PDB file of C-alpha atoms in Angstrom:
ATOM      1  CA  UNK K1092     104.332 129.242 -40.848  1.00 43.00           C
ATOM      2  CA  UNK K1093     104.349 125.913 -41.818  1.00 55.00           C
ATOM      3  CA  UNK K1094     101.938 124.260 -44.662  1.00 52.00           C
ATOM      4  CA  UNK K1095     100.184 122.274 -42.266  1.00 54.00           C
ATOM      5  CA  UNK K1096      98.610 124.527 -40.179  1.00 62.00           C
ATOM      6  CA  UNK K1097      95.755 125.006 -42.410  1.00 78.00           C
ATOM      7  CA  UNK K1098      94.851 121.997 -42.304  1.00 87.00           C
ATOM      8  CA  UNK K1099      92.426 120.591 -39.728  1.00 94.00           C
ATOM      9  CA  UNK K1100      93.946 117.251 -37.933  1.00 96.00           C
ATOM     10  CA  UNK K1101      92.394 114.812 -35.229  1.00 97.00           C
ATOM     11  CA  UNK K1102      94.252 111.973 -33.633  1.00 98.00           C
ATOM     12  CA  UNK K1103      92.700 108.634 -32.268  1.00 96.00           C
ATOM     13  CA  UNK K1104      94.631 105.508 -30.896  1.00 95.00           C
ATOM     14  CA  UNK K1105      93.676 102.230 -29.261  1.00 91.00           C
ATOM     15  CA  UNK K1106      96.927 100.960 -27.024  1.00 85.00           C
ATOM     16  CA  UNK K1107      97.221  98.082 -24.447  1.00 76.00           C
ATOM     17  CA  UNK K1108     100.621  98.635 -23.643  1.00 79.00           C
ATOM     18  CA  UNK K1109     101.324 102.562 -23.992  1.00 85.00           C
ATOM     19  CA  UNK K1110     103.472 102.292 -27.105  1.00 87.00           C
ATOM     20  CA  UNK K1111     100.854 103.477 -29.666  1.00 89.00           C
ATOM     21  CA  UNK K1112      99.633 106.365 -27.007  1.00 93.00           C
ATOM     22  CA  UNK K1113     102.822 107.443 -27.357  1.00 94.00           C
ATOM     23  CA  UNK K1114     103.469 107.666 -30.832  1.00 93.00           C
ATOM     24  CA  UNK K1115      99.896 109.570 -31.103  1.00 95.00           C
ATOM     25  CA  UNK K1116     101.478 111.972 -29.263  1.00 97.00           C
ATOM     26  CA  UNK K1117     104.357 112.569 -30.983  1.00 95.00           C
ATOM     27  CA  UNK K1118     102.179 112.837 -34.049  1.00 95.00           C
ATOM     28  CA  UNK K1119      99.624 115.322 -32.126  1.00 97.00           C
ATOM     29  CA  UNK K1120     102.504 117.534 -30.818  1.00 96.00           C
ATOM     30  CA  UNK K1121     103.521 117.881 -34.274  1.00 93.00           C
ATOM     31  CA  UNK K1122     100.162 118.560 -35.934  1.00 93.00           C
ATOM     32  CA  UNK K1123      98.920 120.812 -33.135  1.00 93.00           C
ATOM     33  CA  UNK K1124      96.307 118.794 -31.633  1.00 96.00           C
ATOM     34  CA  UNK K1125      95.621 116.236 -28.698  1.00 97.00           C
ATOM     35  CA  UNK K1126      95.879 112.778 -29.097  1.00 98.00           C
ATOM     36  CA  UNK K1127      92.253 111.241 -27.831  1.00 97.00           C
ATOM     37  CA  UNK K1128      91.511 107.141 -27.816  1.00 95.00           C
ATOM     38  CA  UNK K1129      89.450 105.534 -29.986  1.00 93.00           C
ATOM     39  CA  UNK K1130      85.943 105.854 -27.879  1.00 91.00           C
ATOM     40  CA  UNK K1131      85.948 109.544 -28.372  1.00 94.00           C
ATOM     41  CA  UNK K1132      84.062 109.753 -31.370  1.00 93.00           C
ATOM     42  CA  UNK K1133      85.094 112.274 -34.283  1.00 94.00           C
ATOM     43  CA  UNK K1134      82.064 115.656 -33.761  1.00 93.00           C
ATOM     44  CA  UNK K1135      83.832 117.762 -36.682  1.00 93.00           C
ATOM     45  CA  UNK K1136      85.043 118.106 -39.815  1.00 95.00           C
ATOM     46  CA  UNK K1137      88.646 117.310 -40.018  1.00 95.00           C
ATOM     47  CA  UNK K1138      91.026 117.045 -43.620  1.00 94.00           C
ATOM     48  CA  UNK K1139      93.351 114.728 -41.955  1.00 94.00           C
ATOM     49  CA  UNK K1140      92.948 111.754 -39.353  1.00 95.00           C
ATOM     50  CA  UNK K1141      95.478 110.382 -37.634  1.00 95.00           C
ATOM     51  CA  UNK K1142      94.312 106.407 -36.207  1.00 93.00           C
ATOM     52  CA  UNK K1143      96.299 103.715 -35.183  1.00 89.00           C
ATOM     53  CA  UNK K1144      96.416 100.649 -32.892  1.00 83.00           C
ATOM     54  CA  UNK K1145      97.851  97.666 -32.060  1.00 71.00           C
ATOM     55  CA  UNK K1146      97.305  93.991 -32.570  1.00 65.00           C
ATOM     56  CA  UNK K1147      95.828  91.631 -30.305  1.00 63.00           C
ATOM     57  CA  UNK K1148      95.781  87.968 -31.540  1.00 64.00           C
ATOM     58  CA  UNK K1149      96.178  88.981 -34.810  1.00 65.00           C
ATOM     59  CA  UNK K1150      93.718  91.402 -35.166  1.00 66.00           C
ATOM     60  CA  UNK K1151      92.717  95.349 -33.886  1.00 74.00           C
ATOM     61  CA  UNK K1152      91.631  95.941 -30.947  1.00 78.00           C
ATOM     62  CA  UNK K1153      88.106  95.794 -30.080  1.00 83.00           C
ATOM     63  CA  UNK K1154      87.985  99.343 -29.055  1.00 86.00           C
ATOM     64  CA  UNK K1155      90.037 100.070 -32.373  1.00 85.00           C
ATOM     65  CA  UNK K1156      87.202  98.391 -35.039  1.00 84.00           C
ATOM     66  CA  UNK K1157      84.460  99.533 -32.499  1.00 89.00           C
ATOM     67  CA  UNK K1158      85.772 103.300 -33.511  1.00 90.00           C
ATOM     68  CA  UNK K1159      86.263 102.525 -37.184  1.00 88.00           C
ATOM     69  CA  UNK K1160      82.837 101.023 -37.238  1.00 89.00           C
ATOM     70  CA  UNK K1161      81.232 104.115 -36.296  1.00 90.00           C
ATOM     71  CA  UNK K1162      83.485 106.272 -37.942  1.00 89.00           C
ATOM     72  CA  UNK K1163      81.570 109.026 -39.855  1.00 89.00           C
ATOM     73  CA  UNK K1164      83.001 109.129 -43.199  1.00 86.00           C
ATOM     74  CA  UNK K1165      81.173 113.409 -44.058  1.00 91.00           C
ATOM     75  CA  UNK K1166      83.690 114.365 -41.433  1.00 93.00           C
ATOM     76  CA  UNK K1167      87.043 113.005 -42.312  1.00 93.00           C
ATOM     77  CA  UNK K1168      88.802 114.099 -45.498  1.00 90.00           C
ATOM     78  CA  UNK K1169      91.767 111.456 -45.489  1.00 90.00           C
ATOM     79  CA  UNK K1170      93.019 109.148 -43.233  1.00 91.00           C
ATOM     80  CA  UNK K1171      96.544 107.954 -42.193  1.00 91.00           C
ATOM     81  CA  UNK K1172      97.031 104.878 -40.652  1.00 88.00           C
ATOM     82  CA  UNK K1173      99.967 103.915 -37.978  1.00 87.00           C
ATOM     83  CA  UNK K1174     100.121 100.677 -36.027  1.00 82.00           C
ATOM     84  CA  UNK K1175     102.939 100.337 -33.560  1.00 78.00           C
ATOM     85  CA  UNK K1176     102.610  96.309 -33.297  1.00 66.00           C
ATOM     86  CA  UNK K1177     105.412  93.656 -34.311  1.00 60.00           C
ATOM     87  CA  UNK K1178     102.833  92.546 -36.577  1.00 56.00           C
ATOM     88  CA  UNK K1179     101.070  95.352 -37.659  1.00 54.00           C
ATOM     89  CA  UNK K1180      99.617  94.364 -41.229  1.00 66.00           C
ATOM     90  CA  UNK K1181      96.558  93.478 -39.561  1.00 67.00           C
ATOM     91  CA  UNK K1182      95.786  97.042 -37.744  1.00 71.00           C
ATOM     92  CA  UNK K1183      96.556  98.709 -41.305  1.00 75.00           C
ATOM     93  CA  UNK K1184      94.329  96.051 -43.561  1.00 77.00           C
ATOM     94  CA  UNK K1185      91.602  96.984 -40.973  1.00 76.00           C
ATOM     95  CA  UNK K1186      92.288 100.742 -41.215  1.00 79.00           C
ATOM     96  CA  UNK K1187      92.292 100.544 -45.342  1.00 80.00           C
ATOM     97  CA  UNK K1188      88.961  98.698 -45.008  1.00 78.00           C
ATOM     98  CA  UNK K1189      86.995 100.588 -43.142  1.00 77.00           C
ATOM     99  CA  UNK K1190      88.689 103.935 -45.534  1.00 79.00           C
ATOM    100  CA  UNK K1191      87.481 101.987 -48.112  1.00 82.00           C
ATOM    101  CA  UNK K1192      84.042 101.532 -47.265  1.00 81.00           C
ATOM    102  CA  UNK K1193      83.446 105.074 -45.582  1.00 78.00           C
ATOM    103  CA  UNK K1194      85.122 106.366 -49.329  1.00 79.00           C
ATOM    104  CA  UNK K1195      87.950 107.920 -47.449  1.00 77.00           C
ATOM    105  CA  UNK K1196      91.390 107.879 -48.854  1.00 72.00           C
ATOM    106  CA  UNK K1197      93.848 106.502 -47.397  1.00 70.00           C
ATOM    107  CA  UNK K1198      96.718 108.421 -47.711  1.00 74.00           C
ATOM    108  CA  UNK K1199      99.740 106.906 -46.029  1.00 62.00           C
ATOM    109  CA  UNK K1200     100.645 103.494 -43.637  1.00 60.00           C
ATOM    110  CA  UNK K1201     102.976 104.162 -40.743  1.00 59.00           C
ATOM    111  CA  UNK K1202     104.874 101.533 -39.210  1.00 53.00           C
ATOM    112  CA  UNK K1203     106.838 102.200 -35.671  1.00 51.00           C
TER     113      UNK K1203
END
């Protein structure tokens, strides 16, 4: 059995164009969950989230800071952050802020 499955994991992903669906899935396969998009709002406690998104003019996605925004910060443990976007920097600043300000840490940045 493998460390990670006693840990509790959740997946969320705002994507225009497919590619960051698909690397949520990847990462949900491997974690043992389903990957859901960023309107479905995390109900329960979870030690590790999984959120990611792209870029659109230089900036998340409106569903991505919409889900962020609301983000309950009691229910997440630790976040990790993946962006899938030439230009990516953006997603992950506005992933590490909203960590920040919830007091969730931010354990890792994924690029693809």
């Amino acid at each position: 059995m493998e460390w990670f499955n006693f840990m509790k994991y959740a997946v969320r992903y705002a994507s225009r164009g497919g590619n960051t669906k698909a690397v949520a899935e990847v990462i949900a396969d491997k974690v043992g969950v389903k990957a859901l998009h960023a309107y479905e709002p995390i109900t329960e406690e979870v030690d590790v989230l999984f959120v990611g998104g792209g870029v659109l003019f230089n900036s998340p996605t409106k569903e991505l800071k919409e889900f962020l925004a609301s983000l309950d910060g009691t229910k997440v443990k630790e976040i990790v952050a993946f962006s899938t976007a030439e230009f990516s920097g953006a997603t992950i600043k506005k992933i590490e802020a909203a960590a920040k300000e919830k007091g969730l840490r931010l354990t890792a940045n994924l690029y693809f």
